[in-house]
């Protein structure tokens, strides 16, 4: 039974395909959606050196909030129950952590994201998520998916 879906997003067009797919599945199963964007902690050194407070207020965190809110609005518009989360860390690690903590039944993510390099079969975040140890299923939304 699918009651709760984790939807990681990086705000890219490709991840918006996953948003649309998740909305459709949530409607069919009466599930809720938890939208998550992870700010890569490796950006910390670029923007604010080691100051964690400054990083929390940085453009990286601000844009993650924007992506999450954009997805939240799309989902709300369709009448699906939605919650949101922004985390800082290694994206694939945080995605699986959030999935376990929130006890979701399914993770839905795009095959590609912001980089969108089609020569790679899967983007590195998706690749890492499917290789991590968890018993939560992962559904990968590929380009040209029919919804
Ligand atoms: P790469 O990042 O390896 O250069 P890419 O950007 O094309 O390639 P991924 O980053 O793996 O591919 O993106 C695939 C999917 O992973 C996205 O559609 C999105 O669902 C999810 N994702 C990627 N980055 C994040 C992030 N920082 N936070 C949450 N979800 C993410
Ligand atoms: Mn990426």
mmCIF file of C-alpha atoms and ligand atoms in Angstrom:
data_model
loop_
_atom_site.group_PDB
_atom_site.id
_atom_site.type_symbol
_atom_site.label_atom_id
_atom_site.label_comp_id
_atom_site.label_asym_id
_atom_site.label_seq_id
_atom_site.Cartn_x
_atom_site.Cartn_y
_atom_site.Cartn_z
ATOM 1 C CA UNK A 1 0.000 0.000 0.000
ATOM 2 C CA UNK A 2 1.384 3.383 -0.973
ATOM 3 C CA UNK A 3 0.468 5.984 1.641
ATOM 4 C CA UNK A 4 3.408 8.336 1.530
ATOM 5 C CA UNK A 5 5.723 9.186 -1.375
ATOM 6 C CA UNK A 6 9.096 10.916 -1.058
ATOM 7 C CA UNK A 7 9.751 13.217 -4.001
ATOM 8 C CA UNK A 8 13.312 14.556 -4.110
ATOM 9 C CA UNK A 9 13.693 17.527 -6.440
ATOM 10 C CA UNK A 10 16.490 19.741 -7.725
ATOM 11 C CA UNK A 11 14.053 22.080 -9.481
ATOM 12 C CA UNK A 12 15.098 20.958 -12.976
ATOM 13 C CA UNK A 13 12.643 20.287 -15.814
ATOM 14 C CA UNK A 14 13.493 16.607 -15.596
ATOM 15 C CA UNK A 15 12.646 16.485 -11.934
ATOM 16 C CA UNK A 16 9.332 18.204 -12.735
ATOM 17 C CA UNK A 17 8.449 15.136 -14.831
ATOM 18 C CA UNK A 18 8.845 13.165 -11.614
ATOM 19 C CA UNK A 19 6.582 15.678 -9.842
ATOM 20 C CA UNK A 20 3.835 15.125 -12.416
ATOM 21 C CA UNK A 21 4.242 11.359 -12.220
ATOM 22 C CA UNK A 22 4.083 11.433 -8.416
ATOM 23 C CA UNK A 23 0.920 13.546 -8.487
ATOM 24 C CA UNK A 24 -0.750 11.050 -10.792
ATOM 25 C CA UNK A 25 0.232 8.063 -8.635
ATOM 26 C CA UNK A 26 -0.734 9.860 -5.419
ATOM 27 C CA UNK A 27 -4.201 10.555 -6.813
ATOM 28 C CA UNK A 28 -4.670 6.899 -7.750
ATOM 29 C CA UNK A 29 -3.504 5.608 -4.380
ATOM 30 C CA UNK A 30 -4.722 8.452 -2.149
ATOM 31 C CA UNK A 31 -1.147 8.930 -0.946
ATOM 32 C CA UNK A 32 0.486 12.086 0.386
ATOM 33 C CA UNK A 33 3.735 13.504 -0.998
ATOM 34 C CA UNK A 34 6.782 14.742 0.879
ATOM 35 C CA UNK A 35 8.912 17.032 -1.303
ATOM 36 C CA UNK A 36 12.610 17.197 -0.447
ATOM 37 C CA UNK A 37 15.474 19.260 -1.754
ATOM 38 C CA UNK A 38 18.988 18.630 -0.476
ATOM 39 C CA UNK A 39 21.554 21.401 -0.495
ATOM 40 C CA UNK A 40 24.874 19.767 -1.221
ATOM 41 C CA UNK A 41 27.107 20.413 1.785
ATOM 42 C CA UNK A 42 30.080 20.440 -0.559
ATOM 43 C CA UNK A 43 28.908 23.932 -1.627
ATOM 44 C CA UNK A 44 29.629 25.156 1.889
ATOM 45 C CA UNK A 45 33.263 25.777 1.223
ATOM 46 C CA UNK A 46 32.467 27.759 -1.924
ATOM 47 C CA UNK A 47 30.019 30.240 -0.514
ATOM 48 C CA UNK A 48 30.586 30.814 3.174
ATOM 49 C CA UNK A 49 33.633 28.868 4.234
ATOM 50 C CA UNK A 50 32.800 26.954 7.409
ATOM 51 C CA UNK A 51 30.188 29.353 8.824
ATOM 52 C CA UNK A 52 27.022 27.223 9.191
ATOM 53 C CA UNK A 53 24.714 30.153 9.974
ATOM 54 C CA UNK A 54 25.760 32.080 6.873
ATOM 55 C CA UNK A 55 25.321 28.920 4.816
ATOM 56 C CA UNK A 56 21.742 28.507 6.091
ATOM 57 C CA UNK A 57 21.012 31.941 4.643
ATOM 58 C CA UNK A 58 22.942 31.425 1.415
ATOM 59 C CA UNK A 59 21.626 31.442 -2.140
ATOM 60 C CA UNK A 60 21.978 27.634 -2.269
ATOM 61 C CA UNK A 61 19.529 27.180 0.576
ATOM 62 C CA UNK A 62 17.230 29.901 -0.762
ATOM 63 C CA UNK A 63 16.993 28.255 -4.167
ATOM 64 C CA UNK A 64 16.324 24.846 -2.618
ATOM 65 C CA UNK A 65 13.402 26.402 -0.743
ATOM 66 C CA UNK A 66 12.162 27.897 -4.001
ATOM 67 C CA UNK A 67 12.254 24.506 -5.822
ATOM 68 C CA UNK A 68 10.461 22.798 -2.987
ATOM 69 C CA UNK A 69 7.772 25.473 -2.895
ATOM 70 C CA UNK A 70 7.275 25.320 -6.674
ATOM 71 C CA UNK A 71 6.701 21.557 -6.455
ATOM 72 C CA UNK A 72 4.489 21.999 -3.392
ATOM 73 C CA UNK A 73 2.274 24.452 -5.293
ATOM 74 C CA UNK A 74 1.924 22.093 -8.272
ATOM 75 C CA UNK A 75 0.917 19.277 -5.933
ATOM 76 C CA UNK A 76 -1.498 21.359 -3.833
ATOM 77 C CA UNK A 77 -3.187 22.598 -6.986
ATOM 78 C CA UNK A 78 -4.065 18.991 -7.785
ATOM 79 C CA UNK A 79 -5.627 18.449 -4.361
ATOM 80 C CA UNK A 80 -2.937 16.071 -3.085
ATOM 81 C CA UNK A 81 -1.730 16.355 0.531
ATOM 82 C CA UNK A 82 1.838 17.644 0.568
ATOM 83 C CA UNK A 83 4.618 18.317 3.040
ATOM 84 C CA UNK A 84 8.103 19.712 2.412
ATOM 85 C CA UNK A 85 11.649 19.456 3.669
ATOM 86 C CA UNK A 86 15.037 21.039 2.925
ATOM 87 C CA UNK A 87 18.161 19.272 4.167
ATOM 88 C CA UNK A 88 21.869 19.965 3.990
ATOM 89 C CA UNK A 89 24.300 17.144 3.297
ATOM 90 C CA UNK A 90 25.204 14.680 0.569
ATOM 91 C CA UNK A 91 22.045 14.491 -1.605
ATOM 92 C CA UNK A 92 21.755 10.692 -1.932
ATOM 93 C CA UNK A 93 22.528 10.145 1.750
ATOM 94 C CA UNK A 94 19.952 12.688 2.895
ATOM 95 C CA UNK A 95 17.302 11.361 0.489
ATOM 96 C CA UNK A 96 17.549 7.861 1.971
ATOM 97 C CA UNK A 97 17.727 9.245 5.544
ATOM 98 C CA UNK A 98 14.562 11.284 5.015
ATOM 99 C CA UNK A 99 12.822 8.293 3.430
ATOM 100 C CA UNK A 100 13.622 6.122 6.457
ATOM 101 C CA UNK A 101 12.799 8.807 9.025
ATOM 102 C CA UNK A 102 9.471 9.715 7.443
ATOM 103 C CA UNK A 103 8.646 6.062 6.743
ATOM 104 C CA UNK A 104 7.686 6.636 3.140
ATOM 105 C CA UNK A 105 6.519 3.714 1.016
ATOM 106 C CA UNK A 106 8.159 4.854 -2.220
ATOM 107 C CA UNK A 107 10.783 7.291 -3.510
ATOM 108 C CA UNK A 108 10.024 8.825 -6.921
ATOM 109 C CA UNK A 109 12.841 10.648 -8.706
ATOM 110 C CA UNK A 110 13.973 11.646 -12.184
ATOM 111 C CA UNK A 111 16.591 9.667 -14.111
ATOM 112 C CA UNK A 112 18.387 12.975 -14.683
ATOM 113 C CA UNK A 113 18.382 16.402 -13.126
ATOM 114 C CA UNK A 114 19.986 19.773 -13.444
ATOM 115 C CA UNK A 115 23.060 18.522 -15.329
ATOM 116 C CA UNK A 116 20.908 16.299 -17.531
ATOM 117 C CA UNK A 117 23.808 14.668 -19.343
ATOM 118 C CA UNK A 118 22.015 12.137 -21.553
ATOM 119 C CA UNK A 119 25.200 10.181 -22.181
ATOM 120 C CA UNK A 120 25.011 9.055 -18.583
ATOM 121 C CA UNK A 121 22.334 6.385 -18.196
ATOM 122 C CA UNK A 122 21.400 7.829 -14.826
ATOM 123 C CA UNK A 123 22.444 10.958 -12.967
ATOM 124 C CA UNK A 124 24.796 10.498 -10.049
ATOM 125 C CA UNK A 125 22.239 11.299 -7.343
ATOM 126 C CA UNK A 126 19.763 8.725 -8.651
ATOM 127 C CA UNK A 127 22.560 6.219 -9.178
ATOM 128 C CA UNK A 128 23.709 6.672 -5.561
ATOM 129 C CA UNK A 129 20.193 6.398 -4.130
ATOM 130 C CA UNK A 130 19.540 3.063 -5.829
ATOM 131 C CA UNK A 131 22.883 1.768 -4.608
ATOM 132 C CA UNK A 132 22.301 2.641 -0.962
ATOM 133 C CA UNK A 133 21.172 0.082 1.531
ATOM 134 C CA UNK A 134 17.460 0.489 2.206
ATOM 135 C CA UNK A 135 14.354 -1.595 1.682
ATOM 136 C CA UNK A 136 12.320 1.341 0.382
ATOM 137 C CA UNK A 137 11.475 0.983 -3.318
ATOM 138 C CA UNK A 138 12.675 3.619 -5.797
ATOM 139 C CA UNK A 139 10.754 4.564 -8.923
ATOM 140 C CA UNK A 140 12.765 6.295 -11.641
ATOM 141 C CA UNK A 141 10.927 8.595 -14.029
ATOM 142 C CA UNK A 142 12.625 8.636 -17.415
ATOM 143 C CA UNK A 143 12.450 11.163 -20.210
ATOM 144 C CA UNK A 144 9.278 10.997 -22.299
ATOM 145 C CA UNK A 145 7.309 9.139 -19.647
ATOM 146 C CA UNK A 146 3.581 8.864 -20.327
ATOM 147 C CA UNK A 147 1.503 10.164 -17.466
HETATM 148 P P1 LIG B 1 24.686 14.865 -12.126
HETATM 149 O O1 LIG B 1 24.134 15.590 -10.938
HETATM 150 O O2 LIG B 1 25.201 13.504 -11.786
HETATM 151 O O3 LIG B 1 25.655 15.688 -12.874
HETATM 152 P P2 LIG B 1 21.969 15.043 -13.189
HETATM 153 O O4 LIG B 1 21.839 16.362 -12.502
HETATM 154 O O5 LIG B 1 21.463 14.944 -14.597
HETATM 155 O O6 LIG B 1 23.469 14.555 -13.175
HETATM 156 P P3 LIG B 1 20.884 13.760 -10.804
HETATM 157 O O7 LIG B 1 21.497 14.858 -10.014
HETATM 158 O O8 LIG B 1 21.163 12.346 -10.418
HETATM 159 O O9 LIG B 1 21.206 13.887 -12.382
HETATM 160 O O10 LIG B 1 19.305 14.000 -10.744
HETATM 161 C C1 LIG B 1 18.360 12.956 -10.867
HETATM 162 C C2 LIG B 1 17.195 13.179 -9.934
HETATM 163 O O11 LIG B 1 17.677 13.173 -8.592
HETATM 164 C C3 LIG B 1 16.464 14.512 -10.083
HETATM 165 O O12 LIG B 1 15.461 14.435 -11.104
HETATM 166 C C4 LIG B 1 15.874 14.682 -8.706
HETATM 167 O O13 LIG B 1 14.728 13.853 -8.605
HETATM 168 C C5 LIG B 1 16.952 14.085 -7.802
HETATM 169 N N1 LIG B 1 17.899 15.068 -7.252
HETATM 170 C C6 LIG B 1 19.083 15.451 -7.802
HETATM 171 N N2 LIG B 1 19.715 16.335 -7.022
HETATM 172 C C7 LIG B 1 18.928 16.506 -5.930
HETATM 173 C C8 LIG B 1 19.002 17.308 -4.726
HETATM 174 N N3 LIG B 1 20.047 18.092 -4.503
HETATM 175 N N4 LIG B 1 17.993 17.235 -3.845
HETATM 176 C C9 LIG B 1 16.947 16.437 -4.060
HETATM 177 N N5 LIG B 1 16.805 15.671 -5.154
HETATM 178 C C10 LIG B 1 17.771 15.699 -6.075
HETATM 179 MN MN1 LIG B 2 22.405 16.694 -10.441
#
